[in-house]
Coordinates of C-alpha atoms and ligand atoms in Angstrom, one line a residue:
M1 CA -0.1 0.1 -0.1
M2 CA 1.1 3.5 -0.7
P3 CA 1.4 6.1 2.1
N4 CA -1.3 8.4 0.6
G5 CA -2.2 11.5 2.2
K6 CA 0.6 11.9 4.8
S7 CA 2.4 15.2 5.1
A8 CA 6.0 14.7 4.6
V9 CA 9.4 16.6 4.8
V10 CA 12.5 15.5 2.7
T11 CA 15.6 17.1 3.4
G12 CA 18.0 17.3 0.7
G13 CA 15.2 16.9 -1.7
T14 CA 16.3 19.0 -4.5
T15 CA 18.7 16.6 -6.3
G16 CA 19.6 13.1 -6.3
L17 CA 18.2 10.7 -4.1
G18 CA 16.1 13.1 -2.1
R19 CA 14.4 14.4 -5.2
A20 CA 13.5 10.8 -6.5
V21 CA 12.0 10.3 -3.0
A22 CA 10.1 13.7 -2.9
E23 CA 8.7 12.8 -6.5
A24 CA 7.8 9.5 -5.4
L25 CA 5.8 10.7 -2.5
V26 CA 4.1 13.7 -4.6
N27 CA 2.8 10.5 -7.0
D28 CA 1.7 8.7 -3.8
G29 CA -0.5 11.8 -2.9
C30 CA 1.6 13.1 0.0
Q31 CA 1.9 16.6 0.7
V32 CA 5.5 17.2 0.4
V33 CA 7.9 20.0 1.4
Y34 CA 11.4 19.4 0.4
A35 CA 14.3 21.4 1.6
A36 CA 17.9 22.3 0.9
R37 CA 20.3 25.4 1.0
K38 CA 19.7 26.0 -2.7
P39 CA 16.5 25.8 -4.4
A40 CA 16.1 23.1 -7.2
G41 CA 17.4 23.8 -10.7
S42 CA 13.8 22.9 -11.6
P43 CA 11.1 23.1 -9.1
L44 CA 9.1 19.9 -8.2
P45 CA 5.6 20.1 -9.3
G46 CA 3.2 19.5 -6.5
A47 CA 5.6 19.7 -3.7
H48 CA 6.9 23.2 -1.7
F49 CA 10.4 24.0 -1.3
H50 CA 11.6 25.6 1.9
P51 CA 15.3 26.8 2.5
L52 CA 17.2 24.5 5.0
D53 CA 20.8 24.3 6.3
V54 CA 21.0 21.2 8.6
R55 CA 23.7 22.6 10.2
D56 CA 21.5 25.4 11.7
P57 CA 19.2 23.7 14.3
D58 CA 17.1 26.9 14.1
S59 CA 16.9 26.3 10.3
A60 CA 15.7 22.8 11.2
R61 CA 13.1 24.1 13.5
A62 CA 11.9 26.7 11.0
L63 CA 11.6 24.1 8.3
M64 CA 9.3 21.8 10.4
A65 CA 7.2 24.9 11.7
A66 CA 6.6 26.0 8.1
A67 CA 5.7 22.4 7.1
A68 CA 3.2 21.9 9.9
D69 CA 1.8 25.4 9.3
R70 CA 1.2 24.8 5.6
F71 CA -0.5 21.2 6.1
G72 CA -1.6 21.1 9.6
G73 CA 1.2 18.6 10.9
V74 CA 4.2 16.5 9.7
D75 CA 3.7 13.0 9.7
V76 CA 7.1 11.9 7.8
L77 CA 10.6 13.1 7.9
V78 CA 12.8 11.8 5.4
A79 CA 16.2 13.0 6.8
N80 CA 18.2 12.5 3.4
A81 CA 20.4 15.8 3.3
G82 CA 24.0 14.6 3.1
T83 CA 27.4 15.2 1.8
S84 CA 30.8 13.8 1.5
R85 CA 34.4 15.1 1.4
P86 CA 36.6 11.9 0.1
G87 CA 40.2 11.8 1.1
P88 CA 42.7 9.8 2.9
V89 CA 42.9 10.7 6.8
R90 CA 46.6 11.9 6.1
A91 CA 45.2 14.6 3.9
L92 CA 41.7 15.2 5.2
S93 CA 41.6 18.8 6.8
H94 CA 39.7 19.3 9.9
D95 CA 37.3 21.4 8.1
D96 CA 36.3 18.7 5.6
W97 CA 35.8 16.1 8.6
T98 CA 33.5 18.3 10.5
T99 CA 31.5 19.5 7.7
V100 CA 30.5 15.8 6.9
I101 CA 30.0 15.1 10.5
D102 CA 28.0 18.3 11.1
T103 CA 25.8 17.5 8.0
N104 CA 25.4 14.0 8.1
L105 CA 25.2 13.3 11.9
T106 CA 24.5 16.2 13.7
G107 CA 22.3 17.5 11.0
T108 CA 20.1 14.7 11.1
F109 CA 19.9 14.8 14.8
A110 CA 18.7 18.7 14.3
C111 CA 16.2 17.5 11.7
V112 CA 14.9 14.6 13.8
S113 CA 14.9 17.0 17.1
A114 CA 12.6 19.7 15.2
A115 CA 10.4 17.2 13.5
L116 CA 9.7 15.2 16.8
P117 CA 7.3 17.7 18.5
Y118 CA 5.0 17.2 15.3
L119 CA 5.5 13.6 14.7
E120 CA 4.4 12.9 18.2
K121 CA 1.0 14.4 17.2
S122 CA 0.6 12.4 14.2
P123 CA -1.3 9.1 14.3
Q124 CA 1.6 7.3 12.5
G125 CA 4.8 9.4 12.8
R126 CA 7.5 8.2 10.6
I127 CA 11.5 8.8 10.2
V128 CA 13.7 7.4 7.8
T129 CA 17.2 8.4 7.7
L130 CA 19.7 7.7 4.9
S131 CA 22.8 5.8 5.6
S132 CA 25.3 4.1 2.9
A133 CA 26.9 0.8 2.0
L134 CA 30.1 2.4 3.4
A135 CA 28.6 2.6 7.1
V136 CA 29.6 -1.0 7.6
R137 CA 32.3 -1.5 4.8
P138 CA 35.4 0.2 5.2
A139 CA 36.8 1.8 1.9
P140 CA 40.0 3.8 1.7
G141 CA 39.4 7.6 1.3
A142 CA 35.6 7.5 3.0
S143 CA 36.7 8.0 6.6
S144 CA 34.4 11.0 7.6
Y145 CA 31.5 9.8 5.5
A146 CA 31.7 6.3 6.6
A147 CA 32.0 7.3 10.3
S148 CA 29.2 9.8 10.1
K149 CA 26.7 6.8 8.3
A150 CA 27.9 4.4 10.9
A151 CA 26.9 6.8 13.7
L152 CA 23.8 7.8 11.9
E153 CA 22.6 4.0 11.8
M154 CA 23.4 3.6 15.6
F155 CA 21.4 6.8 16.2
T156 CA 18.5 5.7 14.3
R157 CA 18.4 2.5 16.3
V158 CA 18.3 4.2 19.6
L159 CA 15.9 6.5 18.4
A160 CA 13.7 3.8 17.3
L161 CA 13.4 2.6 20.8
E162 CA 12.8 5.9 22.3
V163 CA 9.5 6.8 20.0
A164 CA 8.1 3.6 19.6
A165 CA 5.9 4.2 22.6
Q166 CA 4.5 7.2 20.9
G167 CA 3.5 5.3 17.7
I168 CA 6.6 6.5 15.8
T169 CA 9.0 4.3 13.7
A170 CA 12.6 5.3 12.9
N171 CA 14.4 3.1 10.2
C172 CA 17.3 3.7 8.1
V173 CA 17.5 3.1 4.5
S174 CA 21.1 2.4 3.3
P175 CA 21.7 2.5 -0.5
G176 CA 24.7 1.1 -2.1
F177 CA 25.9 3.0 -5.7
I178 CA 23.1 4.6 -7.1
D179 CA 22.9 6.2 -10.6
T180 CA 22.5 10.0 -9.0
G181 CA 24.1 12.3 -7.1
M182 CA 27.0 11.1 -5.1
G183 CA 27.0 7.7 -6.6
R184 CA 27.0 8.9 -10.3
Q185 CA 30.1 11.2 -9.3
L186 CA 31.9 8.0 -8.3
S187 CA 31.1 6.0 -11.1
E188 CA 32.2 8.7 -13.4
N189 CA 35.6 9.1 -11.5
S190 CA 37.6 6.3 -13.6
A191 CA 40.7 6.4 -11.2
V192 CA 38.5 4.8 -8.3
W193 CA 35.3 3.3 -9.9
P194 CA 36.6 0.1 -11.2
V195 CA 37.6 -0.8 -7.5
Y196 CA 33.7 -0.5 -6.6
E197 CA 32.2 -1.8 -9.9
A198 CA 34.1 -5.2 -9.2
K199 CA 32.0 -5.4 -5.9
L200 CA 28.4 -5.0 -7.6
A201 CA 26.7 -8.2 -7.7
T202 CA 24.0 -6.9 -9.7
P203 CA 26.0 -5.6 -12.6
R204 CA 24.7 -2.2 -12.4
L205 CA 24.3 1.1 -10.4
G206 CA 20.8 1.2 -8.5
T207 CA 18.1 3.8 -9.6
G208 CA 16.5 6.6 -7.5
D209 CA 13.3 4.9 -7.7
E210 CA 14.7 1.7 -6.2
V211 CA 15.8 3.9 -3.3
A212 CA 12.4 5.5 -3.0
A213 CA 10.5 2.2 -3.2
A214 CA 12.4 1.1 0.1
V215 CA 11.4 4.7 1.8
R216 CA 7.8 4.4 0.6
Y217 CA 7.8 0.8 2.1
L218 CA 9.1 2.1 5.5
I219 CA 6.7 5.0 5.9
G220 CA 3.7 2.9 4.5
P221 CA 1.3 0.9 6.5
D222 CA 3.0 -2.5 5.5
A223 CA 5.7 -1.4 7.7
S224 CA 3.8 -0.5 10.7
Y225 CA 5.9 -3.2 13.0
V226 CA 9.2 -2.4 11.3
N227 CA 11.4 -0.5 13.7
G228 CA 15.0 0.4 14.1
H229 CA 15.9 -1.6 11.0
V230 CA 18.7 -0.6 8.6
L231 CA 17.3 -1.6 4.8
E232 CA 20.3 -2.0 2.4
V233 CA 19.3 -1.2 -1.1
N234 CA 22.3 -2.3 -3.1
G235 CA 21.8 -5.2 -5.2
G236 CA 24.2 -7.2 -3.2
L237 CA 27.9 -6.4 -2.6
R238 CA 31.0 -8.4 -2.6
W239 CA 33.2 -6.7 -0.1
Ligands
LIG1 N1 23.8 8.5 -4.6 C1 24.2 7.5 -4.0 O1 24.8 6.3 -4.6 C2 24.3 7.3 -2.3 C3 24.7 6.1 -1.9 C4 24.6 5.8 -0.4 C5 23.9 6.8 0.3 N2 23.7 8.2 -0.4 C6 22.9 9.1 0.7 O2 21.9 9.6 0.0 C7 21.6 10.8 0.4 C8 21.6 11.7 -0.7 O3 22.7 11.5 -1.6 P1 22.7 12.2 -3.1 O4 23.5 11.0 -3.8 O5 21.3 12.2 -3.7 O6 23.7 13.5 -2.8 P2 23.1 14.9 -3.6 O7 22.8 14.5 -5.2 O8 24.6 15.5 -3.4 O9 22.2 15.8 -3.0 C9 22.3 16.1 -1.6 C10 21.4 16.8 -1.0 O10 21.4 17.4 0.2 C11 21.6 18.6 0.3 N3 22.3 19.4 1.1 C12 23.7 19.1 1.4 N4 24.1 19.7 2.5 C13 23.1 20.3 3.1 C14 22.9 21.1 4.2 N5 23.9 21.4 5.0 N6 21.7 21.4 4.6 C15 20.6 21.1 3.7 N7 20.6 20.2 2.8 C16 22.2 19.8 2.3 C17 21.8 19.4 -1.3 O11 21.3 20.5 -1.5 P3 22.3 21.9 -1.2 O12 23.6 21.7 -1.5 O13 21.7 22.9 -1.9 O14 22.0 22.1 0.3 C18 21.2 18.1 -2.0 O15 19.6 18.4 -1.9 C19 22.9 11.3 1.4 O16 22.5 11.3 2.7 C20 23.7 10.4 0.8 O17 24.9 10.0 2.0 C21 23.8 8.3 -1.7

């Protein structure tokens, strides 16, 4: 079943996976606010953009308040905004490290914190965070990104226990290499892509729609008893 009629906030919804998720939710009949620092190059029909910098808790609070004002509440948060700064530890700057941790981990915490007062009022609050295959698979050059996502997975699992009694679920979707956003950039980098390509059991990149399908499942009624789960969407990886 589809998550029709819910009001949903998708962070990082202007491009890549977030855009695919926001589009899928609009098509399912959800009321969608999508957010990022810059507006989308082409606006998403049927959805409303709101500016957001996840590194600023006030910005996260303003986003959730705006979505609740517009729709009368917030039922779903898809905390998708993320970034990466690849590079070996020896060469990684302090700024790059903190940008990744502040965006992927602390930024998700800020959005979840800001959304919880509204999700608690929803009959079926739903939180989905976006991890990565690299959260549990070491890859040279991915230290800050992988660490942020590993922590994000445990954050989500702890969160799930804390909010379950209020009828909220918190789950995580963990994509592998997807033909959009960061995954596409990686696949176009001929210096490193052959290493990753060799690991794909399904010999192609995933699609944004395949990741969106996992999000739709986790926020829909069929997943009402799924909580604290990390759902991998990667076609199988040989690591
Ligand atoms: N694509 C993949 O293969 C893949 C695989 C595994 C996991 N993921 C995860 O999936 C999520 C989306 O990835 P993607 O590949 O679609 O990335 P992307 O195309 O680079 O999109 C990232 C989105 O996050 C927003 N964003 C970045 N920093 C932000 C900030 N400080 N505040 C608010 N929004 C911010 C960006 O917009 P602005 O720059 O305008 O703010 C954009 O909308 C990420 O969490 C990523 O780690 C992706």
